[in-house]
């Protein structure tokens, strides 16, 4: 058998798993599916967004590819690749757990308005079945909405995680830190789901030189 034990995919992507079996004569392969809370497995059949391609690859081997187009969260569960060549009374099976990641909404911290030099923290809690390591922060300029860039870590900018929350800590803020901060999670390989936090850094007043008036006597 050749089939992964556990695999993960983002909702909306196209995804495939392959099962290979060896035997003489070459075995036939069947796919079954069971959700975590289900008692019995059901046979997976080709459908609108599900494709099954099975073939004999040699005199003693066969394979089957199960493909999901626009995979949905409801398809999370245990998938069984079962082979049988009719020689023995029972066939052989391998199982793989497919975990579909998705975000239904974000809970984010409030907008921030602080003085330059002050530290601030942004937090983002994805709801659903998120892969926290896939969450990214991006910043859009308050002046030019076309100016968007990824937020990278530095000595001042630190990323963290606390339970199910993704945290962005910024120390010794500067006016360039102002912007719309987007907490993003890939909804599919070509689109993202995001929520925005507005950050405004108030600049320090410039030093103003004062000149003492002097009386001039003739």
PDB file of C-alpha atoms in Angstrom:
ATOM      1  CA  UNK A   1       0.000   0.000   0.000  1.00  0.00           C
ATOM      2  CA  UNK A   2       1.009   3.602  -0.615  1.00  0.00           C
ATOM      3  CA  UNK A   3      -1.332   6.201   0.897  1.00  0.00           C
ATOM      4  CA  UNK A   4      -0.663   9.064   3.376  1.00  0.00           C
ATOM      5  CA  UNK A   5      -1.766   8.653   7.000  1.00  0.00           C
ATOM      6  CA  UNK A   6      -2.789  12.287   7.533  1.00  0.00           C
ATOM      7  CA  UNK A   7      -3.062  15.196   5.141  1.00  0.00           C
ATOM      8  CA  UNK A   8      -4.412  18.746   5.329  1.00  0.00           C
ATOM      9  CA  UNK A   9      -5.882  21.065   2.719  1.00  0.00           C
ATOM     10  CA  UNK A  10      -7.446  24.540   2.640  1.00  0.00           C
ATOM     11  CA  UNK A  11     -11.156  24.654   1.832  1.00  0.00           C
ATOM     12  CA  UNK A  12     -11.819  25.469  -1.822  1.00  0.00           C
ATOM     13  CA  UNK A  13      -8.635  23.935  -3.186  1.00  0.00           C
ATOM     14  CA  UNK A  14      -8.381  20.979  -5.556  1.00  0.00           C
ATOM     15  CA  UNK A  15      -6.799  18.061  -3.786  1.00  0.00           C
ATOM     16  CA  UNK A  16      -5.969  14.431  -4.598  1.00  0.00           C
ATOM     17  CA  UNK A  17      -4.749  11.352  -2.742  1.00  0.00           C
ATOM     18  CA  UNK A  18      -3.390   8.260  -4.433  1.00  0.00           C
ATOM     19  CA  UNK A  19      -3.560   4.642  -3.311  1.00  0.00           C
ATOM     20  CA  UNK A  20      -1.467   1.832  -4.785  1.00  0.00           C
ATOM     21  CA  UNK A  21      -1.768  -1.870  -4.115  1.00  0.00           C
ATOM     22  CA  UNK A  22       0.245  -4.908  -5.171  1.00  0.00           C
ATOM     23  CA  UNK A  23      -1.013  -8.456  -5.645  1.00  0.00           C
ATOM     24  CA  UNK A  24      -1.415 -11.278  -8.127  1.00  0.00           C
ATOM     25  CA  UNK A  25      -3.793 -10.893  -9.805  1.00  0.00           C
ATOM     26  CA  UNK A  26      -3.709  -7.056  -9.446  1.00  0.00           C
ATOM     27  CA  UNK A  27      -6.255  -6.009  -6.824  1.00  0.00           C
ATOM     28  CA  UNK A  28      -9.240  -3.764  -7.322  1.00  0.00           C
ATOM     29  CA  UNK A  29      -9.354  -0.626  -5.154  1.00  0.00           C
ATOM     30  CA  UNK A  30     -12.358   0.955  -3.462  1.00  0.00           C
ATOM     31  CA  UNK A  31     -12.630   4.180  -1.430  1.00  0.00           C
ATOM     32  CA  UNK A  32     -14.756   4.550   1.700  1.00  0.00           C
ATOM     33  CA  UNK A  33     -15.403   7.545   3.959  1.00  0.00           C
ATOM     34  CA  UNK A  34     -16.348   7.965   7.607  1.00  0.00           C
ATOM     35  CA  UNK A  35     -16.809  11.151   9.635  1.00  0.00           C
ATOM     36  CA  UNK A  36     -15.534  11.296  13.201  1.00  0.00           C
ATOM     37  CA  UNK A  37     -19.002  10.947  14.689  1.00  0.00           C
ATOM     38  CA  UNK A  38     -20.244   8.271  12.275  1.00  0.00           C
ATOM     39  CA  UNK A  39     -20.420   4.584  13.130  1.00  0.00           C
ATOM     40  CA  UNK A  40     -20.307   3.188   9.604  1.00  0.00           C
ATOM     41  CA  UNK A  41     -18.311   4.033   6.508  1.00  0.00           C
ATOM     42  CA  UNK A  42     -19.912   4.869   3.161  1.00  0.00           C
ATOM     43  CA  UNK A  43     -18.553   4.156  -0.293  1.00  0.00           C
ATOM     44  CA  UNK A  44     -17.086   7.158  -2.077  1.00  0.00           C
ATOM     45  CA  UNK A  45     -18.497   7.534  -5.579  1.00  0.00           C
ATOM     46  CA  UNK A  46     -17.685   9.902  -8.409  1.00  0.00           C
ATOM     47  CA  UNK A  47     -19.787  13.071  -8.245  1.00  0.00           C
ATOM     48  CA  UNK A  48     -19.819  16.689  -9.454  1.00  0.00           C
ATOM     49  CA  UNK A  49     -16.727  17.641  -7.444  1.00  0.00           C
ATOM     50  CA  UNK A  50     -15.323  14.160  -6.782  1.00  0.00           C
ATOM     51  CA  UNK A  51     -13.363  12.182  -9.353  1.00  0.00           C
ATOM     52  CA  UNK A  52     -12.025   8.615  -9.065  1.00  0.00           C
ATOM     53  CA  UNK A  53      -9.512   7.270 -11.578  1.00  0.00           C
ATOM     54  CA  UNK A  54      -8.521   3.622 -11.086  1.00  0.00           C
ATOM     55  CA  UNK A  55      -6.282   1.543 -13.299  1.00  0.00           C
ATOM     56  CA  UNK A  56      -4.112  -1.577 -13.409  1.00  0.00           C
ATOM     57  CA  UNK A  57      -0.498  -0.438 -13.772  1.00  0.00           C
ATOM     58  CA  UNK A  58       1.170  -3.849 -14.220  1.00  0.00           C
ATOM     59  CA  UNK A  59       0.522  -7.575 -13.973  1.00  0.00           C
ATOM     60  CA  UNK A  60       0.719  -7.319 -10.184  1.00  0.00           C
ATOM     61  CA  UNK A  61      -0.146  -3.727  -9.293  1.00  0.00           C
ATOM     62  CA  UNK A  62      -2.979  -1.232  -9.498  1.00  0.00           C
ATOM     63  CA  UNK A  63      -3.661   2.303  -8.326  1.00  0.00           C
ATOM     64  CA  UNK A  64      -6.559   4.650  -7.698  1.00  0.00           C
ATOM     65  CA  UNK A  65      -6.564   8.447  -7.458  1.00  0.00           C
ATOM     66  CA  UNK A  66      -9.306  10.204  -5.487  1.00  0.00           C
ATOM     67  CA  UNK A  67      -9.586  13.889  -6.467  1.00  0.00           C
ATOM     68  CA  UNK A  68     -11.672  16.600  -4.804  1.00  0.00           C
ATOM     69  CA  UNK A  69     -12.439  19.756  -6.788  1.00  0.00           C
ATOM     70  CA  UNK A  70     -13.256  22.773  -4.608  1.00  0.00           C
ATOM     71  CA  UNK A  71     -13.047  20.640  -1.464  1.00  0.00           C
ATOM     72  CA  UNK A  72     -15.514  21.539   1.301  1.00  0.00           C
ATOM     73  CA  UNK A  73     -15.231  21.400   5.077  1.00  0.00           C
ATOM     74  CA  UNK A  74     -17.945  18.731   5.223  1.00  0.00           C
ATOM     75  CA  UNK A  75     -15.507  16.328   3.596  1.00  0.00           C
ATOM     76  CA  UNK A  76     -13.195  16.295   6.603  1.00  0.00           C
ATOM     77  CA  UNK A  77     -12.941  12.727   7.865  1.00  0.00           C
ATOM     78  CA  UNK A  78     -11.270   9.337   7.615  1.00  0.00           C
ATOM     79  CA  UNK A  79     -10.866   7.857   4.143  1.00  0.00           C
ATOM     80  CA  UNK A  80     -10.251   4.166   3.613  1.00  0.00           C
ATOM     81  CA  UNK A  81      -8.416   2.733   0.632  1.00  0.00           C
ATOM     82  CA  UNK A  82      -9.480  -0.916   0.395  1.00  0.00           C
ATOM     83  CA  UNK A  83      -7.973  -3.449  -2.014  1.00  0.00           C
ATOM     84  CA  UNK A  84      -9.128  -6.953  -2.843  1.00  0.00           C
ATOM     85  CA  UNK A  85      -7.980  -9.382  -5.534  1.00  0.00           C
ATOM     86  CA  UNK A  86     -10.336 -12.228  -4.571  1.00  0.00           C
ATOM     87  CA  UNK A  87      -7.547 -14.601  -3.553  1.00  0.00           C
ATOM     88  CA  UNK A  88      -7.949 -14.264   0.217  1.00  0.00           C
ATOM     89  CA  UNK A  89     -11.146 -14.070   2.197  1.00  0.00           C
ATOM     90  CA  UNK A  90     -10.533 -10.488   3.325  1.00  0.00           C
ATOM     91  CA  UNK A  91      -8.931  -7.568   1.562  1.00  0.00           C
ATOM     92  CA  UNK A  92      -6.389  -5.074   2.874  1.00  0.00           C
ATOM     93  CA  UNK A  93      -7.030  -1.476   3.898  1.00  0.00           C
ATOM     94  CA  UNK A  94      -5.139   1.699   4.711  1.00  0.00           C
ATOM     95  CA  UNK A  95      -6.647   4.821   6.225  1.00  0.00           C
ATOM     96  CA  UNK A  96      -5.887   8.484   5.734  1.00  0.00           C
ATOM     97  CA  UNK A  97      -7.353  11.407   7.687  1.00  0.00           C
ATOM     98  CA  UNK A  98      -8.199  14.446   5.549  1.00  0.00           C
ATOM     99  CA  UNK A  99      -8.419  17.652   7.578  1.00  0.00           C
ATOM    100  CA  UNK A 100     -10.002  20.589   5.718  1.00  0.00           C
ATOM    101  CA  UNK A 101      -8.901  23.951   7.112  1.00  0.00           C
ATOM    102  CA  UNK A 102     -11.197  26.958   6.870  1.00  0.00           C
ATOM    103  CA  UNK A 103     -11.994  30.275   8.543  1.00  0.00           C
ATOM    104  CA  UNK A 104     -15.607  31.360   8.918  1.00  0.00           C
ATOM    105  CA  UNK A 105     -14.752  34.744  10.459  1.00  0.00           C
ATOM    106  CA  UNK A 106     -12.072  36.632  12.398  1.00  0.00           C
ATOM    107  CA  UNK A 107     -12.314  38.148  15.854  1.00  0.00           C
ATOM    108  CA  UNK A 108      -9.805  41.001  15.932  1.00  0.00           C
ATOM    109  CA  UNK A 109      -8.668  43.556  18.474  1.00  0.00           C
ATOM    110  CA  UNK A 110      -9.840  47.176  18.407  1.00  0.00           C
ATOM    111  CA  UNK A 111      -8.330  49.931  16.298  1.00  0.00           C
ATOM    112  CA  UNK A 112      -5.189  51.522  17.742  1.00  0.00           C
ATOM    113  CA  UNK A 113      -4.246  55.189  18.116  1.00  0.00           C
ATOM    114  CA  UNK A 114      -1.054  55.828  20.109  1.00  0.00           C
ATOM    115  CA  UNK A 115       1.818  58.291  20.346  1.00  0.00           C
ATOM    116  CA  UNK A 116       5.036  57.617  18.484  1.00  0.00           C
ATOM    117  CA  UNK A 117       7.431  55.538  20.567  1.00  0.00           C
ATOM    118  CA  UNK A 118       4.611  53.659  22.299  1.00  0.00           C
ATOM    119  CA  UNK A 119       4.267  49.890  21.973  1.00  0.00           C
ATOM    120  CA  UNK A 120       1.036  48.314  20.726  1.00  0.00           C
ATOM    121  CA  UNK A 121      -0.384  44.823  20.194  1.00  0.00           C
ATOM    122  CA  UNK A 122      -2.789  43.491  17.569  1.00  0.00           C
ATOM    123  CA  UNK A 123      -4.611  40.185  17.968  1.00  0.00           C
ATOM    124  CA  UNK A 124      -6.563  38.020  15.547  1.00  0.00           C
ATOM    125  CA  UNK A 125      -8.584  34.916  16.445  1.00  0.00           C
ATOM    126  CA  UNK A 126      -9.750  32.877  13.437  1.00  0.00           C
ATOM    127  CA  UNK A 127     -13.031  31.006  13.932  1.00  0.00           C
ATOM    128  CA  UNK A 128     -13.633  27.637  12.263  1.00  0.00           C
ATOM    129  CA  UNK A 129     -10.901  25.086  11.707  1.00  0.00           C
ATOM    130  CA  UNK A 130      -7.883  27.291  11.020  1.00  0.00           C
ATOM    131  CA  UNK A 131      -4.243  26.436  10.526  1.00  0.00           C
ATOM    132  CA  UNK A 132      -2.712  29.194  12.651  1.00  0.00           C
ATOM    133  CA  UNK A 133       0.673  28.955  10.972  1.00  0.00           C
ATOM    134  CA  UNK A 134      -1.025  29.958   7.698  1.00  0.00           C
ATOM    135  CA  UNK A 135      -2.292  33.270   9.102  1.00  0.00           C
ATOM    136  CA  UNK A 136      -0.408  36.282   7.718  1.00  0.00           C
ATOM    137  CA  UNK A 137      -0.320  39.997   8.509  1.00  0.00           C
ATOM    138  CA  UNK A 138      -0.279  42.611   5.750  1.00  0.00           C
ATOM    139  CA  UNK A 139      -0.342  46.420   5.968  1.00  0.00           C
ATOM    140  CA  UNK A 140      -2.023  48.919   3.662  1.00  0.00           C
ATOM    141  CA  UNK A 141      -0.935  52.557   3.722  1.00  0.00           C
ATOM    142  CA  UNK A 142      -3.451  55.072   5.075  1.00  0.00           C
ATOM    143  CA  UNK A 143      -2.339  57.496   2.369  1.00  0.00           C
ATOM    144  CA  UNK A 144      -2.176  55.203  -0.658  1.00  0.00           C
ATOM    145  CA  UNK A 145      -4.442  52.142  -0.679  1.00  0.00           C
ATOM    146  CA  UNK A 146      -2.369  50.632  -3.494  1.00  0.00           C
ATOM    147  CA  UNK A 147       0.633  50.508  -1.168  1.00  0.00           C
ATOM    148  CA  UNK A 148       0.209  47.073   0.431  1.00  0.00           C
ATOM    149  CA  UNK A 149       3.003  44.933   1.835  1.00  0.00           C
ATOM    150  CA  UNK A 150       3.570  41.937   4.056  1.00  0.00           C
ATOM    151  CA  UNK A 151       4.449  42.624   7.682  1.00  0.00           C
ATOM    152  CA  UNK A 152       7.825  41.048   8.398  1.00  0.00           C
ATOM    153  CA  UNK A 153       9.369  40.358  11.763  1.00  0.00           C
ATOM    154  CA  UNK A 154      12.207  42.472  13.138  1.00  0.00           C
ATOM    155  CA  UNK A 155      13.662  43.584  16.465  1.00  0.00           C
ATOM    156  CA  UNK A 156      10.626  45.839  16.875  1.00  0.00           C
ATOM    157  CA  UNK A 157       7.995  43.621  15.239  1.00  0.00           C
ATOM    158  CA  UNK A 158       7.357  40.227  16.851  1.00  0.00           C
ATOM    159  CA  UNK A 159       4.820  37.523  16.015  1.00  0.00           C
ATOM    160  CA  UNK A 160       3.303  35.144  18.533  1.00  0.00           C
ATOM    161  CA  UNK A 161       0.479  32.718  19.257  1.00  0.00           C
ATOM    162  CA  UNK A 162      -1.601  32.346  22.377  1.00  0.00           C
ATOM    163  CA  UNK A 163      -4.063  29.460  22.404  1.00  0.00           C
ATOM    164  CA  UNK A 164      -6.122  30.054  19.225  1.00  0.00           C
ATOM    165  CA  UNK A 165      -5.051  33.691  18.790  1.00  0.00           C
ATOM    166  CA  UNK A 166      -2.368  35.114  16.504  1.00  0.00           C
ATOM    167  CA  UNK A 167      -0.602  38.144  17.998  1.00  0.00           C
ATOM    168  CA  UNK A 168       1.461  40.951  16.473  1.00  0.00           C
ATOM    169  CA  UNK A 169       3.561  43.006  18.905  1.00  0.00           C
ATOM    170  CA  UNK A 170       5.176  46.276  17.824  1.00  0.00           C
ATOM    171  CA  UNK A 171       7.567  48.090  20.159  1.00  0.00           C
ATOM    172  CA  UNK A 172       8.950  51.645  19.881  1.00  0.00           C
ATOM    173  CA  UNK A 173       6.382  52.536  17.236  1.00  0.00           C
ATOM    174  CA  UNK A 174       7.173  55.002  14.477  1.00  0.00           C
ATOM    175  CA  UNK A 175       4.830  56.967  12.224  1.00  0.00           C
ATOM    176  CA  UNK A 176       5.574  54.531   9.375  1.00  0.00           C
ATOM    177  CA  UNK A 177       3.803  51.845  11.417  1.00  0.00           C
ATOM    178  CA  UNK A 178       0.487  53.585  10.728  1.00  0.00           C
ATOM    179  CA  UNK A 179      -1.802  51.713   8.361  1.00  0.00           C
ATOM    180  CA  UNK A 180      -4.596  49.228   7.913  1.00  0.00           C
ATOM    181  CA  UNK A 181      -3.372  45.872   9.242  1.00  0.00           C
ATOM    182  CA  UNK A 182      -4.963  42.863   7.560  1.00  0.00           C
ATOM    183  CA  UNK A 183      -5.118  39.544   9.380  1.00  0.00           C
ATOM    184  CA  UNK A 184      -5.372  37.063   6.494  1.00  0.00           C
ATOM    185  CA  UNK A 185      -6.027  33.377   6.036  1.00  0.00           C
ATOM    186  CA  UNK A 186      -5.945  31.708   2.598  1.00  0.00           C
ATOM    187  CA  UNK A 187      -9.548  30.875   1.710  1.00  0.00           C
ATOM    188  CA  UNK A 188      -8.231  29.059  -1.359  1.00  0.00           C
ATOM    189  CA  UNK A 189      -4.908  28.996  -3.161  1.00  0.00           C
ATOM    190  CA  UNK A 190      -5.984  32.075  -5.122  1.00  0.00           C
ATOM    191  CA  UNK A 191      -8.035  34.069  -2.590  1.00  0.00           C
ATOM    192  CA  UNK A 192      -7.888  35.047   1.068  1.00  0.00           C
ATOM    193  CA  UNK A 193     -10.249  35.865   3.908  1.00  0.00           C
ATOM    194  CA  UNK A 194      -9.193  38.861   5.993  1.00  0.00           C
ATOM    195  CA  UNK A 195     -10.193  41.336   8.683  1.00  0.00           C
ATOM    196  CA  UNK A 196      -8.770  44.828   9.174  1.00  0.00           C
ATOM    197  CA  UNK A 197      -7.443  46.780  12.159  1.00  0.00           C
ATOM    198  CA  UNK A 198      -6.663  50.478  11.777  1.00  0.00           C
ATOM    199  CA  UNK A 199      -3.457  51.707  13.428  1.00  0.00           C
ATOM    200  CA  UNK A 200      -2.618  55.404  13.720  1.00  0.00           C
ATOM    201  CA  UNK A 201       0.684  56.550  15.198  1.00  0.00           C
ATOM    202  CA  UNK A 202       0.645  60.170  16.298  1.00  0.00           C
ATOM    203  CA  UNK A 203       3.978  61.804  15.520  1.00  0.00           C
ATOM    204  CA  UNK A 204       5.937  63.685  18.142  1.00  0.00           C
ATOM    205  CA  UNK A 205       5.844  67.473  17.767  1.00  0.00           C
ATOM    206  CA  UNK A 206       8.955  68.877  16.143  1.00  0.00           C
ATOM    207  CA  UNK A 207      11.344  70.876  18.298  1.00  0.00           C
ATOM    208  CA  UNK A 208      10.490  74.566  18.059  1.00  0.00           C
ATOM    209  CA  UNK A 209      13.267  77.048  18.674  1.00  0.00           C
ATOM    210  CA  UNK A 210      12.338  80.163  20.646  1.00  0.00           C
ATOM    211  CA  UNK A 211      14.084  83.489  20.339  1.00  0.00           C
ATOM    212  CA  UNK A 212      14.107  85.801  23.314  1.00  0.00           C
ATOM    213  CA  UNK A 213      13.157  89.336  22.407  1.00  0.00           C
ATOM    214  CA  UNK A 214      15.644  91.959  23.426  1.00  0.00           C
ATOM    215  CA  UNK A 215      15.028  95.649  23.826  1.00  0.00           C
ATOM    216  CA  UNK A 216      17.324  97.864  21.792  1.00  0.00           C
ATOM    217  CA  UNK A 217      18.069 101.290  23.185  1.00  0.00           C
ATOM    218  CA  UNK A 218      19.333 104.048  21.014  1.00  0.00           C
TER     219      UNK A 218
END
